[in-house]
GROMACS .gro file of C-alpha atoms in nm:
model
  421
    1UNK     CA    1   2.376  -3.074   7.011
    2UNK     CA    2   2.485  -3.333   6.791
    3UNK     CA    3   2.360  -3.420   6.404
    4UNK     CA    4   2.114  -3.678   6.335
    5UNK     CA    5   2.255  -4.015   6.303
    6UNK     CA    6   1.980  -4.153   6.063
    7UNK     CA    7   1.819  -3.914   5.795
    8UNK     CA    8   1.531  -4.001   5.533
    9UNK     CA    9   1.571  -3.785   5.195
   10UNK     CA   10   1.229  -3.752   4.945
   11UNK     CA   11   1.311  -3.701   4.615
   12UNK     CA   12   1.623  -3.840   4.460
   13UNK     CA   13   1.642  -3.624   4.211
   14UNK     CA   14   1.946  -3.370   4.094
   15UNK     CA   15   1.956  -3.218   4.444
   16UNK     CA   16   1.808  -3.511   4.667
   17UNK     CA   17   2.028  -3.793   4.553
   18UNK     CA   18   2.370  -3.569   4.597
   19UNK     CA   19   2.292  -3.452   4.922
   20UNK     CA   20   2.132  -3.825   5.016
   21UNK     CA   21   2.469  -3.991   4.908
   22UNK     CA   22   2.738  -3.720   5.052
   23UNK     CA   23   2.538  -3.755   5.368
   24UNK     CA   24   2.600  -4.146   5.355
   25UNK     CA   25   2.947  -4.104   5.255
   26UNK     CA   26   3.010  -3.879   5.606
   27UNK     CA   27   2.848  -4.126   5.833
   28UNK     CA   28   2.517  -4.095   5.841
   29UNK     CA   29   2.250  -4.332   5.773
   30UNK     CA   30   2.017  -4.226   5.499
   31UNK     CA   31   1.735  -4.387   5.358
   32UNK     CA   32   1.593  -4.243   5.030
   33UNK     CA   33   1.248  -4.220   4.883
   34UNK     CA   34   1.134  -4.125   4.558
   35UNK     CA   35   0.816  -4.202   4.377
   36UNK     CA   36   0.961  -4.330   4.070
   37UNK     CA   37   1.011  -4.704   4.086
   38UNK     CA   38   1.284  -4.685   3.820
   39UNK     CA   39   1.492  -4.431   4.017
   40UNK     CA   40   1.478  -4.638   4.337
   41UNK     CA   41   1.584  -4.939   4.159
   42UNK     CA   42   1.892  -4.768   3.978
   43UNK     CA   43   2.015  -4.602   4.322
   44UNK     CA   44   1.974  -4.958   4.506
   45UNK     CA   45   2.204  -5.086   4.231
   46UNK     CA   46   2.438  -4.777   4.238
   47UNK     CA   47   2.363  -4.649   3.914
   48UNK     CA   48   2.333  -4.321   3.844
   49UNK     CA   49   1.980  -4.197   3.716
   50UNK     CA   50   2.104  -3.876   3.561
   51UNK     CA   51   2.505  -3.745   3.487
   52UNK     CA   52   2.620  -3.552   3.737
   53UNK     CA   53   3.019  -3.561   3.742
   54UNK     CA   54   3.171  -3.732   4.093
   55UNK     CA   55   2.841  -3.819   4.176
   56UNK     CA   56   2.866  -4.206   4.031
   57UNK     CA   57   3.182  -4.227   4.297
   58UNK     CA   58   2.987  -4.125   4.584
   59UNK     CA   59   2.683  -4.343   4.515
   60UNK     CA   60   2.866  -4.643   4.489
   61UNK     CA   61   3.025  -4.599   4.821
   62UNK     CA   62   2.704  -4.519   4.990
   63UNK     CA   63   2.535  -4.827   4.858
   64UNK     CA   64   2.844  -5.043   4.924
   65UNK     CA   65   2.891  -4.960   5.251
   66UNK     CA   66   2.525  -5.009   5.330
   67UNK     CA   67   2.464  -4.642   5.432
   68UNK     CA   68   2.200  -4.544   5.155
   69UNK     CA   69   1.940  -4.734   5.064
   70UNK     CA   70   1.603  -4.628   4.861
   71UNK     CA   71   1.264  -4.711   4.857
   72UNK     CA   72   0.933  -4.590   4.742
   73UNK     CA   73   0.798  -4.591   5.095
   74UNK     CA   74   0.932  -4.342   5.352
   75UNK     CA   75   1.140  -4.475   5.624
   76UNK     CA   76   1.157  -4.373   6.043
   77UNK     CA   77   1.446  -4.132   6.083
   78UNK     CA   78   1.583  -3.849   6.343
   79UNK     CA   79   1.555  -3.582   6.021
   80UNK     CA   80   1.369  -3.567   5.718
   81UNK     CA   81   1.469  -3.374   5.408
   82UNK     CA   82   1.263  -3.265   5.148
   83UNK     CA   83   1.404  -3.237   4.810
   84UNK     CA   84   1.108  -3.266   4.557
   85UNK     CA   85   0.993  -3.056   4.256
   86UNK     CA   86   0.810  -2.700   4.321
   87UNK     CA   87   0.735  -2.672   3.927
   88UNK     CA   88   0.539  -2.333   3.812
   89UNK     CA   89   0.174  -2.371   3.720
   90UNK     CA   90   0.206  -2.214   3.355
   91UNK     CA   91  -0.134  -2.049   3.348
   92UNK     CA   92  -0.080  -1.872   3.670
   93UNK     CA   93   0.285  -1.849   3.710
   94UNK     CA   94   0.231  -1.947   4.087
   95UNK     CA   95   0.415  -2.269   4.254
   96UNK     CA   96   0.285  -2.592   4.234
   97UNK     CA   97   0.340  -2.727   4.606
   98UNK     CA   98   0.161  -3.064   4.541
   99UNK     CA   99   0.496  -3.241   4.601
  100UNK     CA  100   0.588  -3.066   4.916
  101UNK     CA  101   0.232  -3.141   5.070
  102UNK     CA  102   0.246  -3.507   4.963
  103UNK     CA  103   0.593  -3.514   5.112
  104UNK     CA  104   0.474  -3.341   5.434
  105UNK     CA  105   0.172  -3.589   5.467
  106UNK     CA  106   0.412  -3.885   5.424
  107UNK     CA  107   0.645  -3.745   5.723
  108UNK     CA  108   0.323  -3.689   5.914
  109UNK     CA  109   0.307  -4.078   5.954
  110UNK     CA  110   0.650  -4.097   6.054
  111UNK     CA  111   0.741  -3.800   6.291
  112UNK     CA  112   0.774  -3.769   6.648
  113UNK     CA  113   0.764  -3.497   6.910
  114UNK     CA  114   1.093  -3.294   6.808
  115UNK     CA  115   1.168  -3.458   6.469
  116UNK     CA  116   1.409  -3.206   6.253
  117UNK     CA  117   1.240  -3.141   5.906
  118UNK     CA  118   1.426  -2.977   5.648
  119UNK     CA  119   1.277  -2.820   5.312
  120UNK     CA  120   1.548  -2.791   5.070
  121UNK     CA  121   1.307  -2.745   4.758
  122UNK     CA  122   1.294  -2.393   4.656
  123UNK     CA  123   0.936  -2.219   4.743
  124UNK     CA  124   0.765  -1.937   4.839
  125UNK     CA  125   0.796  -1.763   5.124
  126UNK     CA  126   0.599  -1.941   5.445
  127UNK     CA  127   0.618  -2.260   5.281
  128UNK     CA  128   0.846  -2.404   5.573
  129UNK     CA  129   0.576  -2.316   5.800
  130UNK     CA  130   0.289  -2.456   5.600
  131UNK     CA  131   0.454  -2.797   5.622
  132UNK     CA  132   0.454  -2.789   6.013
  133UNK     CA  133   0.087  -2.689   5.929
  134UNK     CA  134   0.037  -2.984   5.690
  135UNK     CA  135   0.203  -3.236   5.917
  136UNK     CA  136   0.003  -3.113   6.227
  137UNK     CA  137  -0.342  -3.121   6.061
  138UNK     CA  138  -0.312  -3.496   6.055
  139UNK     CA  139  -0.137  -3.536   6.365
  140UNK     CA  140  -0.268  -3.320   6.597
  141UNK     CA  141  -0.053  -3.451   6.895
  142UNK     CA  142   0.267  -3.287   6.738
  143UNK     CA  143   0.059  -2.955   6.805
  144UNK     CA  144   0.112  -2.768   7.150
  145UNK     CA  145  -0.127  -2.596   7.370
  146UNK     CA  146   0.020  -2.247   7.145
  147UNK     CA  147  -0.084  -2.423   6.815
  148UNK     CA  148   0.293  -2.448   6.736
  149UNK     CA  149   0.441  -2.785   6.602
  150UNK     CA  150   0.660  -2.979   6.817
  151UNK     CA  151   0.906  -2.996   6.560
  152UNK     CA  152   1.217  -2.857   6.440
  153UNK     CA  153   1.111  -2.689   6.097
  154UNK     CA  154   1.381  -2.525   5.875
  155UNK     CA  155   1.472  -2.430   5.508
  156UNK     CA  156   1.812  -2.488   5.347
  157UNK     CA  157   1.807  -2.395   5.018
  158UNK     CA  158   2.067  -2.562   4.751
  159UNK     CA  159   2.309  -2.339   4.587
  160UNK     CA  160   2.483  -2.563   4.350
  161UNK     CA  161   2.557  -2.542   3.987
  162UNK     CA  162   2.476  -2.850   3.767
  163UNK     CA  163   2.807  -2.995   3.668
  164UNK     CA  164   2.983  -2.893   4.014
  165UNK     CA  165   2.712  -3.011   4.240
  166UNK     CA  166   2.940  -3.238   4.436
  167UNK     CA  167   3.216  -2.992   4.460
  168UNK     CA  168   2.985  -2.702   4.564
  169UNK     CA  169   2.797  -2.915   4.817
  170UNK     CA  170   3.130  -2.932   5.027
  171UNK     CA  171   3.268  -2.554   4.921
  172UNK     CA  172   2.990  -2.346   4.900
  173UNK     CA  173   2.850  -2.135   5.230
  174UNK     CA  174   2.467  -2.264   5.348
  175UNK     CA  175   2.192  -2.075   5.476
  176UNK     CA  176   1.971  -2.259   5.728
  177UNK     CA  177   1.666  -2.092   5.831
  178UNK     CA  178   1.442  -2.231   6.121
  179UNK     CA  179   1.108  -2.142   6.247
  180UNK     CA  180   1.270  -2.122   6.566
  181UNK     CA  181   1.633  -2.103   6.652
  182UNK     CA  182   1.650  -2.453   6.785
  183UNK     CA  183   1.554  -2.535   6.450
  184UNK     CA  184   1.810  -2.373   6.273
  185UNK     CA  185   2.071  -2.475   6.517
  186UNK     CA  186   1.975  -2.841   6.466
  187UNK     CA  187   1.963  -2.805   6.082
  188UNK     CA  188   2.311  -2.671   6.121
  189UNK     CA  189   2.457  -2.965   6.300
  190UNK     CA  190   2.327  -3.160   6.013
  191UNK     CA  191   2.488  -2.976   5.753
  192UNK     CA  192   2.819  -2.930   5.951
  193UNK     CA  193   2.870  -3.315   5.871
  194UNK     CA  194   2.970  -3.247   5.503
  195UNK     CA  195   2.973  -2.865   5.448
  196UNK     CA  196   3.304  -2.670   5.467
  197UNK     CA  197   3.197  -2.388   5.387
  198UNK     CA  198   3.037  -2.094   5.640
  199UNK     CA  199   2.662  -2.219   5.760
  200UNK     CA  200   2.448  -1.915   5.812
  201UNK     CA  201   2.174  -1.945   6.051
  202UNK     CA  202   1.839  -1.702   6.025
  203UNK     CA  203   1.479  -1.759   6.034
  204UNK     CA  204   1.295  -1.935   5.775
  205UNK     CA  205   1.118  -1.674   5.548
  206UNK     CA  206   1.455  -1.499   5.512
  207UNK     CA  207   1.626  -1.819   5.410
  208UNK     CA  208   1.332  -1.918   5.159
  209UNK     CA  209   1.373  -1.531   5.050
  210UNK     CA  210   1.757  -1.565   4.999
  211UNK     CA  211   1.765  -1.846   4.743
  212UNK     CA  212   1.480  -1.636   4.561
  213UNK     CA  213   1.662  -1.317   4.567
  214UNK     CA  214   1.980  -1.474   4.451
  215UNK     CA  215   1.839  -1.613   4.133
  216UNK     CA  216   1.642  -1.306   4.093
  217UNK     CA  217   1.936  -1.088   4.100
  218UNK     CA  218   2.066  -1.309   3.847
  219UNK     CA  219   1.766  -1.315   3.617
  220UNK     CA  220   1.739  -0.919   3.612
  221UNK     CA  221   2.070  -0.868   3.518
  222UNK     CA  222   2.030  -1.143   3.230
  223UNK     CA  223   1.741  -0.938   3.121
  224UNK     CA  224   1.938  -0.647   3.073
  225UNK     CA  225   2.178  -0.817   2.877
  226UNK     CA  226   1.906  -0.986   2.653
  227UNK     CA  227   1.709  -0.654   2.622
  228UNK     CA  228   2.048  -0.518   2.546
  229UNK     CA  229   2.093  -0.754   2.235
  230UNK     CA  230   1.785  -0.659   2.111
  231UNK     CA  231   1.874  -0.298   2.108
  232UNK     CA  232   2.219  -0.341   1.944
  233UNK     CA  233   2.038  -0.564   1.671
  234UNK     CA  234   1.827  -0.286   1.592
  235UNK     CA  235   2.119  -0.047   1.582
  236UNK     CA  236   2.378  -0.277   1.391
  237UNK     CA  237   2.606  -0.280   1.692
  238UNK     CA  238   2.771  -0.582   1.757
  239UNK     CA  239   2.655  -0.673   2.137
  240UNK     CA  240   2.955  -0.884   2.231
  241UNK     CA  241   3.213  -0.623   2.137
  242UNK     CA  242   2.979  -0.366   2.307
  243UNK     CA  243   2.966  -0.554   2.658
  244UNK     CA  244   3.339  -0.629   2.662
  245UNK     CA  245   3.420  -0.288   2.602
  246UNK     CA  246   3.163  -0.154   2.891
  247UNK     CA  247   3.285  -0.444   3.123
  248UNK     CA  248   3.644  -0.266   3.115
  249UNK     CA  249   3.483  -0.016   3.348
  250UNK     CA  250   3.569  -0.104   3.666
  251UNK     CA  251   3.254  -0.093   3.802
  252UNK     CA  252   3.020  -0.261   3.549
  253UNK     CA  253   2.982  -0.613   3.488
  254UNK     CA  254   2.722  -0.696   3.222
  255UNK     CA  255   2.647  -1.061   3.152
  256UNK     CA  256   2.609  -1.214   2.832
  257UNK     CA  257   2.279  -1.250   2.634
  258UNK     CA  258   2.143  -1.552   2.516
  259UNK     CA  259   1.817  -1.726   2.390
  260UNK     CA  260   1.647  -1.700   2.724
  261UNK     CA  261   1.697  -1.823   3.064
  262UNK     CA  262   1.654  -2.187   3.154
  263UNK     CA  263   1.714  -2.432   3.446
  264UNK     CA  264   1.496  -2.498   3.766
  265UNK     CA  265   1.608  -2.202   3.931
  266UNK     CA  266   1.640  -1.869   3.750
  267UNK     CA  267   1.371  -1.926   3.515
  268UNK     CA  268   1.127  -2.028   3.790
  269UNK     CA  269   1.225  -1.839   4.161
  270UNK     CA  270   1.143  -1.520   4.039
  271UNK     CA  271   0.785  -1.581   3.996
  272UNK     CA  272   0.745  -1.690   4.376
  273UNK     CA  273   0.895  -1.316   4.446
  274UNK     CA  274   0.622  -1.200   4.253
  275UNK     CA  275   0.341  -1.423   4.377
  276UNK     CA  276   0.431  -1.287   4.731
  277UNK     CA  277   0.419  -0.930   4.665
  278UNK     CA  278   0.248  -0.837   4.299
  279UNK     CA  279   0.226  -0.462   4.381
  280UNK     CA  280   0.632  -0.427   4.455
  281UNK     CA  281   0.775  -0.641   4.224
  282UNK     CA  282   0.743  -0.478   3.888
  283UNK     CA  283   1.137  -0.482   3.791
  284UNK     CA  284   1.137  -0.881   3.862
  285UNK     CA  285   0.812  -0.927   3.651
  286UNK     CA  286   0.945  -0.730   3.365
  287UNK     CA  287   1.286  -0.884   3.382
  288UNK     CA  288   1.110  -1.236   3.338
  289UNK     CA  289   0.884  -1.095   3.049
  290UNK     CA  290   1.199  -1.003   2.903
  291UNK     CA  291   1.380  -1.349   2.944
  292UNK     CA  292   1.073  -1.534   2.842
  293UNK     CA  293   1.034  -1.349   2.524
  294UNK     CA  294   1.390  -1.423   2.411
  295UNK     CA  295   1.293  -1.738   2.224
  296UNK     CA  296   1.047  -1.565   2.020
  297UNK     CA  297   1.290  -1.324   1.897
  298UNK     CA  298   1.539  -1.591   1.815
  299UNK     CA  299   1.262  -1.784   1.618
  300UNK     CA  300   1.234  -1.431   1.404
  301UNK     CA  301   1.570  -1.428   1.349
  302UNK     CA  302   1.567  -1.781   1.168
  303UNK     CA  303   1.228  -1.770   1.001
  304UNK     CA  304   1.402  -1.446   0.851
  305UNK     CA  305   1.728  -1.647   0.745
  306UNK     CA  306   1.538  -1.957   0.542
  307UNK     CA  307   1.252  -1.695   0.414
  308UNK     CA  308   1.151  -1.787   0.072
  309UNK     CA  309   1.265  -2.150   0.112
  310UNK     CA  310   0.958  -2.412   0.072
  311UNK     CA  311   1.126  -2.687   0.268
  312UNK     CA  312   1.414  -2.557   0.487
  313UNK     CA  313   1.643  -2.780   0.665
  314UNK     CA  314   1.728  -2.619   0.988
  315UNK     CA  315   2.038  -2.717   1.212
  316UNK     CA  316   1.969  -2.661   1.593
  317UNK     CA  317   2.264  -2.689   1.822
  318UNK     CA  318   2.218  -2.777   2.179
  319UNK     CA  319   1.919  -2.841   2.374
  320UNK     CA  320   2.012  -2.835   2.757
  321UNK     CA  321   1.922  -2.546   2.938
  322UNK     CA  322   2.304  -2.484   3.004
  323UNK     CA  323   2.631  -2.603   2.837
  324UNK     CA  324   2.759  -2.960   2.905
  325UNK     CA  325   2.494  -3.073   3.105
  326UNK     CA  326   2.185  -3.309   3.025
  327UNK     CA  327   1.950  -3.099   3.236
  328UNK     CA  328   1.667  -3.009   2.989
  329UNK     CA  329   1.448  -2.809   3.244
  330UNK     CA  330   1.266  -2.492   3.142
  331UNK     CA  331   1.534  -2.482   2.849
  332UNK     CA  332   1.492  -2.222   2.600
  333UNK     CA  333   1.674  -2.378   2.350
  334UNK     CA  334   1.365  -2.628   2.345
  335UNK     CA  335   1.126  -2.337   2.340
  336UNK     CA  336   1.315  -2.225   2.012
  337UNK     CA  337   1.284  -2.542   1.851
  338UNK     CA  338   0.904  -2.619   1.981
  339UNK     CA  339   0.823  -2.263   1.823
  340UNK     CA  340   1.040  -2.331   1.509
  341UNK     CA  341   0.876  -2.613   1.450
  342UNK     CA  342   0.484  -2.522   1.510
  343UNK     CA  343   0.567  -2.187   1.278
  344UNK     CA  344   0.765  -2.413   0.994
  345UNK     CA  345   0.562  -2.733   0.936
  346UNK     CA  346   0.754  -2.797   0.615
  347UNK     CA  347   1.074  -2.764   0.777
  348UNK     CA  348   1.309  -3.031   0.882
  349UNK     CA  349   1.476  -2.930   1.211
  350UNK     CA  350   1.800  -3.152   1.265
  351UNK     CA  351   1.873  -3.116   1.661
  352UNK     CA  352   2.214  -3.174   1.811
  353UNK     CA  353   2.227  -3.233   2.178
  354UNK     CA  354   2.566  -3.434   2.278
  355UNK     CA  355   2.448  -3.507   2.665
  356UNK     CA  356   2.086  -3.682   2.552
  357UNK     CA  357   1.996  -4.014   2.341
  358UNK     CA  358   1.630  -3.898   2.273
  359UNK     CA  359   1.456  -3.616   2.182
  360UNK     CA  360   1.210  -3.465   2.501
  361UNK     CA  361   0.844  -3.499   2.489
  362UNK     CA  362   0.810  -3.162   2.386
  363UNK     CA  363   0.978  -3.209   2.068
  364UNK     CA  364   0.940  -3.600   1.993
  365UNK     CA  365   0.564  -3.528   1.907
  366UNK     CA  366   0.688  -3.329   1.581
  367UNK     CA  367   0.768  -3.588   1.288
  368UNK     CA  368   0.981  -3.308   1.132
  369UNK     CA  369   1.282  -3.298   1.425
  370UNK     CA  370   1.513  -3.544   1.459
  371UNK     CA  371   1.811  -3.589   1.715
  372UNK     CA  372   2.120  -3.591   1.496
  373UNK     CA  373   2.498  -3.568   1.529
  374UNK     CA  374   2.647  -3.244   1.441
  375UNK     CA  375   2.801  -3.346   1.110
  376UNK     CA  376   2.451  -3.463   0.979
  377UNK     CA  377   2.307  -3.173   1.116
  378UNK     CA  378   2.489  -2.915   0.941
  379UNK     CA  379   2.500  -3.113   0.589
  380UNK     CA  380   2.305  -2.913   0.330
  381UNK     CA  381   2.139  -2.677   0.600
  382UNK     CA  382   1.989  -2.376   0.509
  383UNK     CA  383   2.052  -2.227   0.824
  384UNK     CA  384   2.228  -2.327   1.175
  385UNK     CA  385   2.142  -2.173   1.518
  386UNK     CA  386   2.373  -2.226   1.805
  387UNK     CA  387   2.126  -2.226   2.113
  388UNK     CA  388   2.373  -2.383   2.402
  389UNK     CA  389   2.771  -2.318   2.403
  390UNK     CA  390   2.867  -2.704   2.477
  391UNK     CA  391   3.215  -2.762   2.452
  392UNK     CA  392   3.145  -2.981   2.157
  393UNK     CA  393   3.041  -2.687   1.972
  394UNK     CA  394   3.371  -2.461   2.070
  395UNK     CA  395   3.526  -2.496   1.742
  396UNK     CA  396   3.300  -2.349   1.442
  397UNK     CA  397   3.237  -2.625   1.204
  398UNK     CA  398   3.311  -2.585   0.836
  399UNK     CA  399   2.996  -2.447   0.698
  400UNK     CA  400   2.939  -2.309   0.334
  401UNK     CA  401   3.017  -1.908   0.341
  402UNK     CA  402   2.650  -1.848   0.225
  403UNK     CA  403   2.489  -2.044   0.498
  404UNK     CA  404   2.337  -1.814   0.726
  405UNK     CA  405   2.438  -1.850   1.137
  406UNK     CA  406   2.245  -1.744   1.404
  407UNK     CA  407   2.466  -1.734   1.697
  408UNK     CA  408   2.293  -1.669   2.011
  409UNK     CA  409   2.565  -1.724   2.243
  410UNK     CA  410   2.829  -1.528   2.080
  411UNK     CA  411   3.045  -1.866   2.097
  412UNK     CA  412   3.159  -1.850   1.734
  413UNK     CA  413   3.239  -1.463   1.760
  414UNK     CA  414   3.173  -1.213   1.469
  415UNK     CA  415   3.125  -1.282   1.097
  416UNK     CA  416   2.768  -1.431   0.990
  417UNK     CA  417   2.624  -1.401   1.332
  418UNK     CA  418   2.236  -1.274   1.313
  419UNK     CA  419   2.107  -1.298   1.661
  420UNK     CA  420   2.254  -1.042   1.907
  421UNK     CA  421   2.465  -0.873   1.681
   0.00000   0.00000   0.00000
């Protein structure tokens, strides 16, 4: 069994584009597909539509050699990789599979019997099987007498960290789950083209659950740290010192609290497990509630710090969901600033985010929020809230000793730290 020589990648975002580029640099002819004309144009010019270390070099090589081209239309290929968003529906906390379904419908027009279709998008259990159903509804000729699709359907969840994607695509172990053993084996051959890590095969539902469980595990542990920070604040205990001391136990490794949990994975994936089995996911659901509530608590700390000020100036440092990236998806920092702006319409909120050049749409609608430099933000500020521990904020700026500091990350250690201490 050999790897496919041509692959169409649907979705050229944070996962799809790195995957397309590394496949192309590894000798596979790749056709990228994205609904955004601006993304397609950028890729075809070898220009990154977002920041990610080492991706620019891979993209330029892939485009210059003609091994990667992009289009808004899906191209014929031996294999199809779906790497589209699976956002959370805010009202129901369930997965919105619209983009996955649209991808499946596009594939239906191109697929042949035996085509390999891989879902990389993080999805609720059973989604890979539904892709087969969506395709064969439009292409009954791809359905056997037993009703099973004449397709090789597999799920291979990404396991990469923004800022290290190009390294971890190669080094991390991968899980490939097929609706049949043949589908899993065929998927494994494709990822062996560039992956040096161990490639583990299983069934599709187990692979889907593996990704959800990995992020739910982290979410539950972060929730413990976040809840601990609330308890410590009530008891007058320094949570950062407490965690450091507790972690000296050989079997204890408490994570760090923060202003909440963000990103496209940890803040979303646990809901997919709860959706699949609400009756038996009380711990997972509660952890989500704890982490989702943390921005509200940070807002309370800031409001207390500026109480009595008629038009307070607040410096909010960081908007990304994690340090040193430009990724704002599900960022608790944005939630904090948004809630502050709504609660304090007379305030002037100066935000600092070294990795973006414009305010996200959620904040741009507020006339009293600006994006500025660190020096401008802290000048004359009535309170400073550190929301993201970017390297740019590693050294505490010179701040008057009477200015309240709400350090949600424990990055500036002790002193005038209100949140989580």
